[in-house]
């Protein structure tokens, strides 16, 4: 239904795969062991999640939700509570799972299922209760008669079981149903018949239970998640000029009194300090900003910026860069794998790559750090209090020492001593009458 080469659970919502959001929720309630059942596309899923502390179990045949748990039997411990989640419900929140687990333990249930009440419950399994309100069983939509279809309380597919009873009664499930599958929902009726208590925890926000089975549903989950993030940050003191046009991923942290302008994209583990102004049209990915930083219409990736620094418009700070405080990175400046000292000004049209630039340095328009010879990268050092004029090439490896000047239009291939003026250009010659002799005068 996703019409994709990518396994469904690896499709992303606010920059993270759906299954990672579910894993995050499990981590937030203290799950000590996490088992991921994989089937079709298992190699891609296992490779994508390989850096996480997970145990993978292969379900060779997809014979229903009960069967998916059965294949984990060797990994289920009898003395533990077992939380069962769905890999395609990225909106599930830790507080919802905590409510489920707290209810489960407080009531000493054999099984507690997370439920919700819907005005239009079509497609969901229904929670069937007796006259006293006790849970009897769950009946899937395809197996429900007209009376059961009138029930509005639905099954989320999220459960908490006592490990010992889960292991015992999984073996008693059969596939005598319209799908010829092993339904995990049958566990509730089996436990009831055996005299064990079964209960529910009702979810407060139905969005938590939204599964994703299509690109349309993926976009709907994206919109809900973005709204949650933006509203949380606004409650924490961040200003959004237009929340609908501002994209902030889940792990981003932002200090109070920071303003986000439309078109801003904040991704990865970006951390932004207080009193910053970001945007419009700024893109930050895994970036750390200090306080009172301004970033306008620029892209920053895998780098850090100190306090009171301005970046942009139209600047590009590439991975491995460390920009100090009170720095100006102006329009059409590109910085890559470079350290920029405090108080340095790089106003426009300059490339600084594989470099160490000291404090209070001025780099004029059109300066290029020539760091690559076609095979290897080399480093340039410009020490404190230097002035580098416009249209200068600094051919690495080279050092401009403290307090030195470099004349405009120079190509520097040798170190410039401290306090010296480096000049590397031909003396100007004017040829009188050249235009008339050439015959090009209009």
CSV table of N, CA and C in Angstrom, one decimal, residues 258-393:
chain,number,residue,atom,x,y,z
A,258,UNK,N,13.8,32.6,21.5
A,258,UNK,CA,14.2,32.5,20.1
A,258,UNK,C,13.0,32.6,19.2
A,259,UNK,N,13.3,33.2,18.0
A,259,UNK,CA,12.2,33.4,17.0
A,259,UNK,C,12.6,32.6,15.8
A,260,UNK,N,11.6,31.8,15.3
A,260,UNK,CA,11.7,31.1,14.1
A,260,UNK,C,10.8,31.7,13.0
A,261,UNK,N,11.5,32.0,11.9
A,261,UNK,CA,10.7,32.6,10.8
A,261,UNK,C,10.3,31.5,9.8
A,262,UNK,N,9.4,31.8,8.9
A,262,UNK,CA,8.9,30.8,8.0
A,262,UNK,C,10.0,30.3,7.1
A,263,UNK,N,9.8,29.0,6.7
A,263,UNK,CA,10.7,28.4,5.8
A,263,UNK,C,11.9,27.8,6.6
A,264,UNK,N,11.9,27.8,7.9
A,264,UNK,CA,13.0,27.3,8.7
A,264,UNK,C,12.9,25.8,8.8
A,265,UNK,N,14.0,25.0,8.6
A,265,UNK,CA,14.0,23.6,8.8
A,265,UNK,C,15.1,23.3,9.9
A,266,UNK,N,14.7,22.7,11.0
A,266,UNK,CA,15.7,22.3,12.0
A,266,UNK,C,15.6,20.8,12.2
A,267,UNK,N,16.8,20.2,11.9
A,267,UNK,CA,16.8,18.7,11.8
A,267,UNK,C,17.8,18.1,12.8
A,268,UNK,N,17.7,16.8,12.9
A,268,UNK,CA,18.7,16.0,13.7
A,268,UNK,C,18.7,16.4,15.1
A,269,UNK,N,19.9,16.5,15.7
A,269,UNK,CA,20.0,16.8,17.1
A,269,UNK,C,20.5,18.3,17.2
A,270,UNK,N,19.9,19.2,16.5
A,270,UNK,CA,20.2,20.6,16.5
A,270,UNK,C,19.8,21.1,17.9
A,271,UNK,N,20.7,22.0,18.5
A,271,UNK,CA,20.5,22.7,19.7
A,271,UNK,C,20.7,24.2,19.5
A,272,UNK,N,19.7,24.9,19.8
A,272,UNK,CA,19.7,26.4,19.6
A,272,UNK,C,19.5,27.1,21.0
A,273,UNK,N,20.3,28.1,21.2
A,273,UNK,CA,20.3,28.8,22.5
A,273,UNK,C,19.1,29.8,22.6
A,274,UNK,N,19.3,30.7,23.6
A,274,UNK,CA,18.2,31.7,23.8
A,274,UNK,C,18.4,32.9,22.9
A,275,UNK,N,17.3,33.6,22.7
A,275,UNK,CA,17.4,35.0,22.0
A,275,UNK,C,17.9,34.9,20.6
A,276,UNK,N,17.8,33.8,19.9
A,276,UNK,CA,18.3,33.7,18.5
A,276,UNK,C,17.2,34.0,17.6
A,277,UNK,N,17.6,34.4,16.4
A,277,UNK,CA,16.6,34.6,15.3
A,277,UNK,C,17.0,33.7,14.1
A,278,UNK,N,16.2,32.8,13.8
A,278,UNK,CA,16.5,31.8,12.7
A,278,UNK,C,15.5,31.9,11.6
A,279,UNK,N,16.0,32.1,10.4
A,279,UNK,CA,15.2,32.3,9.2
A,279,UNK,C,15.0,33.7,8.8
A,280,UNK,N,14.2,33.9,7.8
A,280,UNK,CA,13.5,32.9,7.0
A,280,UNK,C,14.4,32.0,6.2
A,281,UNK,N,13.8,30.9,5.8
A,281,UNK,CA,14.5,29.9,4.9
A,281,UNK,C,15.9,29.5,5.4
A,282,UNK,N,16.0,29.2,6.7
A,282,UNK,CA,17.3,28.6,7.2
A,282,UNK,C,17.1,27.1,7.4
A,283,UNK,N,18.2,26.4,7.1
A,283,UNK,CA,18.3,25.0,7.2
A,283,UNK,C,19.4,24.6,8.1
A,284,UNK,N,19.1,24.0,9.2
A,284,UNK,CA,20.1,23.6,10.2
A,284,UNK,C,20.0,22.1,10.5
A,285,UNK,N,21.0,21.3,10.4
A,285,UNK,CA,21.0,19.9,10.6
A,285,UNK,C,22.2,19.5,11.5
A,286,UNK,N,21.9,19.0,12.7
A,286,UNK,CA,22.9,18.6,13.7
A,286,UNK,C,23.8,19.8,14.0
A,287,UNK,N,23.3,20.9,14.3
A,287,UNK,CA,24.0,22.2,14.5
A,287,UNK,C,23.8,22.6,16.0
A,288,UNK,N,24.9,23.2,16.6
A,288,UNK,CA,24.8,23.7,17.9
A,288,UNK,C,25.0,25.2,17.8
A,289,UNK,N,24.0,26.0,18.3
A,289,UNK,CA,24.1,27.5,18.3
A,289,UNK,C,24.1,28.0,19.7
A,290,UNK,N,24.9,29.0,19.9
A,290,UNK,CA,24.9,29.7,21.2
A,290,UNK,C,23.7,30.6,21.3
A,291,UNK,N,23.9,31.6,22.2
A,291,UNK,CA,22.8,32.6,22.4
A,291,UNK,C,22.9,33.8,21.5
A,292,UNK,N,21.8,34.4,21.2
A,292,UNK,CA,21.7,35.6,20.4
A,292,UNK,C,22.4,35.5,19.0
A,293,UNK,N,22.2,34.3,18.4
A,293,UNK,CA,22.7,34.1,17.0
A,293,UNK,C,21.6,34.4,16.0
A,294,UNK,N,22.0,34.9,14.9
A,294,UNK,CA,21.1,35.2,13.8
A,294,UNK,C,21.6,34.4,12.6
A,295,UNK,N,20.6,33.6,12.0
A,295,UNK,CA,20.9,32.8,10.8
A,295,UNK,C,19.8,33.1,9.8
A,296,UNK,N,20.2,33.7,8.7
A,296,UNK,CA,19.2,34.1,7.7
A,296,UNK,C,19.4,33.5,6.4
A,297,UNK,N,18.4,32.7,5.9
A,297,UNK,CA,18.5,32.2,4.5
A,297,UNK,C,19.8,31.5,4.2
A,298,UNK,N,20.2,30.6,5.2
A,298,UNK,CA,21.5,29.9,5.1
A,298,UNK,C,21.3,28.5,5.5
A,299,UNK,N,22.4,27.7,5.1
A,299,UNK,CA,22.4,26.2,5.5
A,299,UNK,C,23.6,25.9,6.3
A,300,UNK,N,23.4,25.3,7.4
A,300,UNK,CA,24.4,24.9,8.4
A,300,UNK,C,24.3,23.4,8.7
A,301,UNK,N,25.4,22.6,8.6
A,301,UNK,CA,25.3,21.2,8.8
A,301,UNK,C,26.5,20.7,9.7
A,302,UNK,N,26.2,19.9,10.7
A,302,UNK,CA,27.2,19.3,11.6
A,302,UNK,C,28.3,20.2,12.0
A,303,UNK,N,27.9,21.4,12.6
A,303,UNK,CA,28.8,22.4,13.0
A,303,UNK,C,28.3,23.1,14.2
A,304,UNK,N,29.1,24.0,14.8
A,304,UNK,CA,28.7,24.8,15.9
A,304,UNK,C,29.0,26.2,15.7
A,305,UNK,N,28.2,27.1,16.4
A,305,UNK,CA,28.4,28.5,16.3
A,305,UNK,C,28.3,29.1,17.7
A,306,UNK,N,29.2,30.1,18.0
A,306,UNK,CA,29.2,30.7,19.3
A,306,UNK,C,28.1,31.8,19.5
A,307,UNK,N,28.2,32.6,20.6
A,307,UNK,CA,27.2,33.6,20.9
A,307,UNK,C,27.4,34.8,20.0
A,308,UNK,N,26.3,35.5,19.8
A,308,UNK,CA,26.2,36.8,19.1
A,308,UNK,C,26.8,36.8,17.7
A,309,UNK,N,26.7,35.7,17.0
A,309,UNK,CA,27.3,35.6,15.7
A,309,UNK,C,26.1,35.7,14.7
A,310,UNK,N,26.4,36.3,13.5
A,310,UNK,CA,25.4,36.4,12.4
A,310,UNK,C,25.9,35.5,11.2
A,311,UNK,N,25.0,34.8,10.7
A,311,UNK,CA,25.3,34.0,9.5
A,311,UNK,C,24.3,34.3,8.4
A,312,UNK,N,24.8,34.6,7.2
A,312,UNK,CA,23.9,34.8,6.1
A,312,UNK,C,23.6,36.3,5.8
A,313,UNK,N,22.8,36.5,4.8
A,313,UNK,CA,22.0,35.5,4.1
A,313,UNK,C,22.9,34.8,3.1
A,314,UNK,N,22.4,33.6,2.7
A,314,UNK,CA,23.0,32.8,1.6
A,314,UNK,C,24.4,32.3,1.9
A,315,UNK,N,24.6,32.0,3.2
A,315,UNK,CA,25.9,31.3,3.6
A,315,UNK,C,25.7,29.8,3.7
A,316,UNK,N,26.8,29.1,3.6
A,316,UNK,CA,26.8,27.7,3.7
A,316,UNK,C,27.9,27.2,4.7
A,317,UNK,N,27.5,26.7,5.8
A,317,UNK,CA,28.5,26.2,6.8
A,317,UNK,C,28.4,24.7,6.8
A,318,UNK,N,29.5,24.1,6.3
A,318,UNK,CA,29.5,22.7,6.0
A,318,UNK,C,30.1,21.9,7.2
A,319,UNK,N,30.0,20.6,7.2
A,319,UNK,CA,30.4,19.8,8.3
A,319,UNK,C,31.8,20.0,8.8
A,320,UNK,N,31.9,19.9,10.2
A,320,UNK,CA,33.3,20.0,10.8
A,320,UNK,C,33.7,21.4,11.1
A,321,UNK,N,32.8,22.4,11.0
A,321,UNK,CA,33.1,23.8,11.2
A,321,UNK,C,32.8,24.2,12.6
A,322,UNK,N,33.7,25.0,13.2
A,322,UNK,CA,33.5,25.6,14.6
A,322,UNK,C,33.6,27.1,14.5
A,323,UNK,N,32.5,27.8,14.5
A,323,UNK,CA,32.5,29.2,14.3
A,323,UNK,C,32.4,29.9,15.7
A,324,UNK,N,33.2,30.8,16.0
A,324,UNK,CA,33.3,31.4,17.4
A,324,UNK,C,32.1,32.4,17.6
A,325,UNK,N,32.4,33.2,18.7
A,325,UNK,CA,31.4,34.3,19.1
A,325,UNK,C,31.7,35.6,18.4
A,326,UNK,N,30.6,36.4,18.2
A,326,UNK,CA,30.8,37.7,17.6
A,326,UNK,C,31.4,37.6,16.3
A,327,UNK,N,31.1,36.6,15.5
A,327,UNK,CA,31.6,36.4,14.1
A,327,UNK,C,30.6,36.8,13.1
A,328,UNK,N,31.0,37.3,12.0
A,328,UNK,CA,30.1,37.6,10.9
A,328,UNK,C,30.5,36.7,9.7
A,329,UNK,N,29.5,35.8,9.4
A,329,UNK,CA,29.6,35.0,8.2
A,329,UNK,C,28.6,35.5,7.2
A,330,UNK,N,29.0,36.3,6.2
A,330,UNK,CA,28.1,37.0,5.3
A,330,UNK,C,27.6,36.3,4.1
A,331,UNK,N,27.1,37.1,3.2
A,331,UNK,CA,26.4,36.5,2.0
A,331,UNK,C,27.4,35.8,1.1
A,332,UNK,N,27.0,34.6,0.6
A,332,UNK,CA,27.7,33.8,-0.3
A,332,UNK,C,29.1,33.4,0.3
A,333,UNK,N,29.2,33.2,1.6
A,333,UNK,CA,30.4,32.7,2.2
A,333,UNK,C,30.2,31.2,2.5
A,334,UNK,N,31.2,30.4,2.2
A,334,UNK,CA,31.2,28.9,2.4
A,334,UNK,C,32.3,28.6,3.4
A,335,UNK,N,32.0,27.9,4.4
A,335,UNK,CA,32.9,27.5,5.4
A,335,UNK,C,32.9,25.9,5.5
A,336,UNK,N,34.0,25.3,5.5
A,336,UNK,CA,34.0,23.8,5.5
A,336,UNK,C,35.2,23.3,6.4
A,337,UNK,N,34.9,22.5,7.4
A,337,UNK,CA,35.9,21.9,8.2
A,337,UNK,C,36.9,23.0,8.7
A,338,UNK,N,36.4,24.0,9.2
A,338,UNK,CA,37.3,25.2,9.6
A,338,UNK,C,36.9,25.7,11.0
A,339,UNK,N,37.9,26.2,11.7
A,339,UNK,CA,37.7,26.9,13.0
A,339,UNK,C,37.8,28.4,12.7
A,340,UNK,N,36.8,29.1,13.1
A,340,UNK,CA,36.8,30.6,12.9
A,340,UNK,C,36.8,31.2,14.3
A,341,UNK,N,37.8,32.0,14.6
A,341,UNK,CA,38.0,32.6,15.9
A,341,UNK,C,37.0,33.7,16.2
A,342,UNK,N,36.9,34.1,17.5
A,342,UNK,CA,36.0,35.1,18.0
A,342,UNK,C,36.3,36.5,17.3
A,343,UNK,N,35.2,37.2,16.9
A,343,UNK,CA,35.4,38.6,16.4
A,343,UNK,C,35.9,38.6,15.0
A,344,UNK,N,35.9,37.5,14.3
A,344,UNK,CA,36.4,37.5,12.9
A,344,UNK,C,35.2,37.9,11.9
A,345,UNK,N,35.6,38.6,10.8
A,345,UNK,CA,34.6,39.0,9.9
A,345,UNK,C,34.9,38.4,8.5
A,346,UNK,N,33.9,37.7,8.0
A,346,UNK,CA,34.0,37.1,6.6
A,346,UNK,C,32.8,37.6,5.9
A,347,UNK,N,32.8,38.7,5.3
A,347,UNK,CA,31.6,39.4,4.9
A,347,UNK,C,30.9,38.9,3.7
A,348,UNK,N,31.7,38.4,2.6
A,348,UNK,CA,30.9,38.0,1.4
A,348,UNK,C,31.9,37.3,0.4
A,349,UNK,N,31.3,36.4,-0.3
A,349,UNK,CA,31.9,35.8,-1.5
A,349,UNK,C,33.3,35.2,-1.2
A,350,UNK,N,33.3,34.4,-0.2
A,350,UNK,CA,34.6,33.8,0.3
A,350,UNK,C,34.4,32.3,0.6
A,351,UNK,N,35.5,31.6,0.3
A,351,UNK,CA,35.5,30.1,0.6
A,351,UNK,C,36.6,29.9,1.6
A,352,UNK,N,36.2,29.3,2.8
A,352,UNK,CA,37.2,28.9,3.8
A,352,UNK,C,37.1,27.4,4.1
A,353,UNK,N,38.0,26.7,3.5
A,353,UNK,CA,38.0,25.2,3.7
A,353,UNK,C,39.2,24.7,4.3
A,354,UNK,N,39.1,23.7,5.2
A,354,UNK,CA,40.2,23.1,5.9
A,354,UNK,C,41.2,24.1,6.4
A,355,UNK,N,40.7,24.9,7.4
A,355,UNK,CA,41.4,26.1,7.8
A,355,UNK,C,41.3,26.3,9.3
A,356,UNK,N,42.2,27.1,9.8
A,356,UNK,CA,42.1,27.6,11.2
A,356,UNK,C,42.3,29.1,11.1
A,357,UNK,N,41.3,29.8,11.4
A,357,UNK,CA,41.3,31.3,11.3
A,357,UNK,C,41.2,31.8,12.7
A,358,UNK,N,42.1,32.7,13.1
A,358,UNK,CA,42.2,33.2,14.4
A,358,UNK,C,41.1,34.3,14.8
A,359,UNK,N,41.4,35.0,15.8
A,359,UNK,CA,40.4,36.0,16.3
A,359,UNK,C,40.7,37.3,15.6
A,360,UNK,N,39.6,38.1,15.5
A,360,UNK,CA,39.7,39.5,14.9
A,360,UNK,C,40.3,39.5,13.6
A,361,UNK,N,40.1,38.5,12.8
A,361,UNK,CA,40.6,38.5,11.4
A,361,UNK,C,39.6,39.1,10.5
A,362,UNK,N,40.1,39.8,9.4
A,362,UNK,CA,39.2,40.3,8.4
A,362,UNK,C,39.6,39.6,7.1
A,363,UNK,N,38.6,38.9,6.5
A,363,UNK,CA,38.8,38.2,5.2
A,363,UNK,C,38.0,39.0,4.2
A,364,UNK,N,38.6,39.6,3.2
A,364,UNK,CA,37.9,40.5,2.2
A,364,UNK,C,37.1,39.6,1.2
A,365,UNK,N,36.4,40.4,0.4
A,365,UNK,CA,35.6,39.8,-0.6
A,365,UNK,C,36.4,38.9,-1.6
A,366,UNK,N,36.0,37.7,-1.9
A,366,UNK,CA,36.6,36.9,-3.0
A,366,UNK,C,37.8,36.2,-2.5
A,367,UNK,N,38.0,36.0,-1.2
A,367,UNK,CA,39.2,35.3,-0.7
A,367,UNK,C,38.9,33.8,-0.9
A,368,UNK,N,39.8,33.0,-1.4
A,368,UNK,CA,39.7,31.6,-1.5
A,368,UNK,C,40.8,30.9,-0.8
A,369,UNK,N,40.5,29.9,0.0
A,369,UNK,CA,41.4,29.0,0.7
A,369,UNK,C,41.6,27.8,-0.3
A,370,UNK,N,42.7,27.8,-1.0
A,370,UNK,CA,42.9,26.8,-2.0
A,370,UNK,C,43.4,25.5,-1.3
A,371,UNK,N,42.5,24.6,-0.9
A,371,UNK,CA,42.9,23.5,0.0
A,371,UNK,C,43.0,22.2,-0.7
A,372,UNK,N,42.8,22.1,-2.0
A,372,UNK,CA,42.7,20.8,-2.6
A,372,UNK,C,43.5,20.8,-3.9
A,373,UNK,N,44.4,19.8,-4.0
A,373,UNK,CA,45.3,19.7,-5.2
A,373,UNK,C,44.8,18.6,-6.2
A,374,UNK,N,43.6,18.2,-6.0
A,374,UNK,CA,43.1,17.1,-6.9
A,374,UNK,C,43.2,15.7,-6.3
A,375,UNK,N,44.0,15.6,-5.2
A,375,UNK,CA,44.2,14.3,-4.6
A,375,UNK,C,44.1,14.4,-3.1
A,376,UNK,N,44.7,15.4,-2.5
A,376,UNK,CA,44.8,15.6,-1.0
A,376,UNK,C,44.3,17.0,-0.6
A,377,UNK,N,43.8,17.0,0.6
A,377,UNK,CA,43.4,18.3,1.2
A,377,UNK,C,44.5,18.8,2.1
A,378,UNK,N,44.7,20.1,2.2
A,378,UNK,CA,45.7,20.7,3.0
A,378,UNK,C,45.1,21.8,3.8
A,379,UNK,N,45.8,22.2,4.9
A,379,UNK,CA,45.3,23.2,5.8
A,379,UNK,C,46.0,24.5,5.7
A,380,UNK,N,45.2,25.6,5.8
A,380,UNK,CA,45.7,27.0,5.9
A,380,UNK,C,45.4,27.5,7.3
A,381,UNK,N,46.4,28.3,7.8
A,381,UNK,CA,46.3,28.9,9.1
A,381,UNK,C,46.4,30.4,8.9
A,382,UNK,N,45.4,31.2,9.4
A,382,UNK,CA,45.5,32.6,9.5
A,382,UNK,C,45.4,33.0,10.9
A,383,UNK,N,46.5,33.5,11.5
A,383,UNK,CA,46.5,33.8,12.9
A,383,UNK,C,45.8,35.1,13.3
A,384,UNK,N,45.7,35.4,14.6
A,384,UNK,CA,45.0,36.5,15.1
A,384,UNK,C,45.3,37.8,14.5
A,385,UNK,N,44.3,38.7,14.3
A,385,UNK,CA,44.5,40.1,14.0
A,385,UNK,C,45.1,40.3,12.6
A,386,UNK,N,44.9,39.4,11.7
A,386,UNK,CA,45.3,39.5,10.3
A,386,UNK,C,44.3,40.2,9.4
A,387,UNK,N,44.7,40.8,8.3
A,387,UNK,CA,43.8,41.4,7.4
A,387,UNK,C,44.2,40.8,6.0
A,388,UNK,N,43.2,40.2,5.4
A,388,UNK,CA,43.4,39.6,4.1
A,388,UNK,C,42.6,40.3,3.1
A,389,UNK,N,43.2,41.0,2.1
A,389,UNK,CA,42.5,41.8,1.1
A,389,UNK,C,41.6,41.0,0.2
A,390,UNK,N,40.9,41.7,-0.7
A,390,UNK,CA,40.0,41.1,-1.6
A,390,UNK,C,40.7,40.3,-2.7
A,391,UNK,N,40.0,39.3,-3.2
A,391,UNK,CA,40.5,38.5,-4.3
A,391,UNK,C,41.9,37.9,-4.1
A,392,UNK,N,42.0,37.3,-2.9
A,392,UNK,CA,43.3,36.7,-2.5
A,392,UNK,C,43.1,35.2,-2.5
A,393,UNK,N,44.1,34.5,-3.1
A,393,UNK,CA,44.2,33.0,-3.0
A,393,UNK,C,45.2,32.6,-2.0
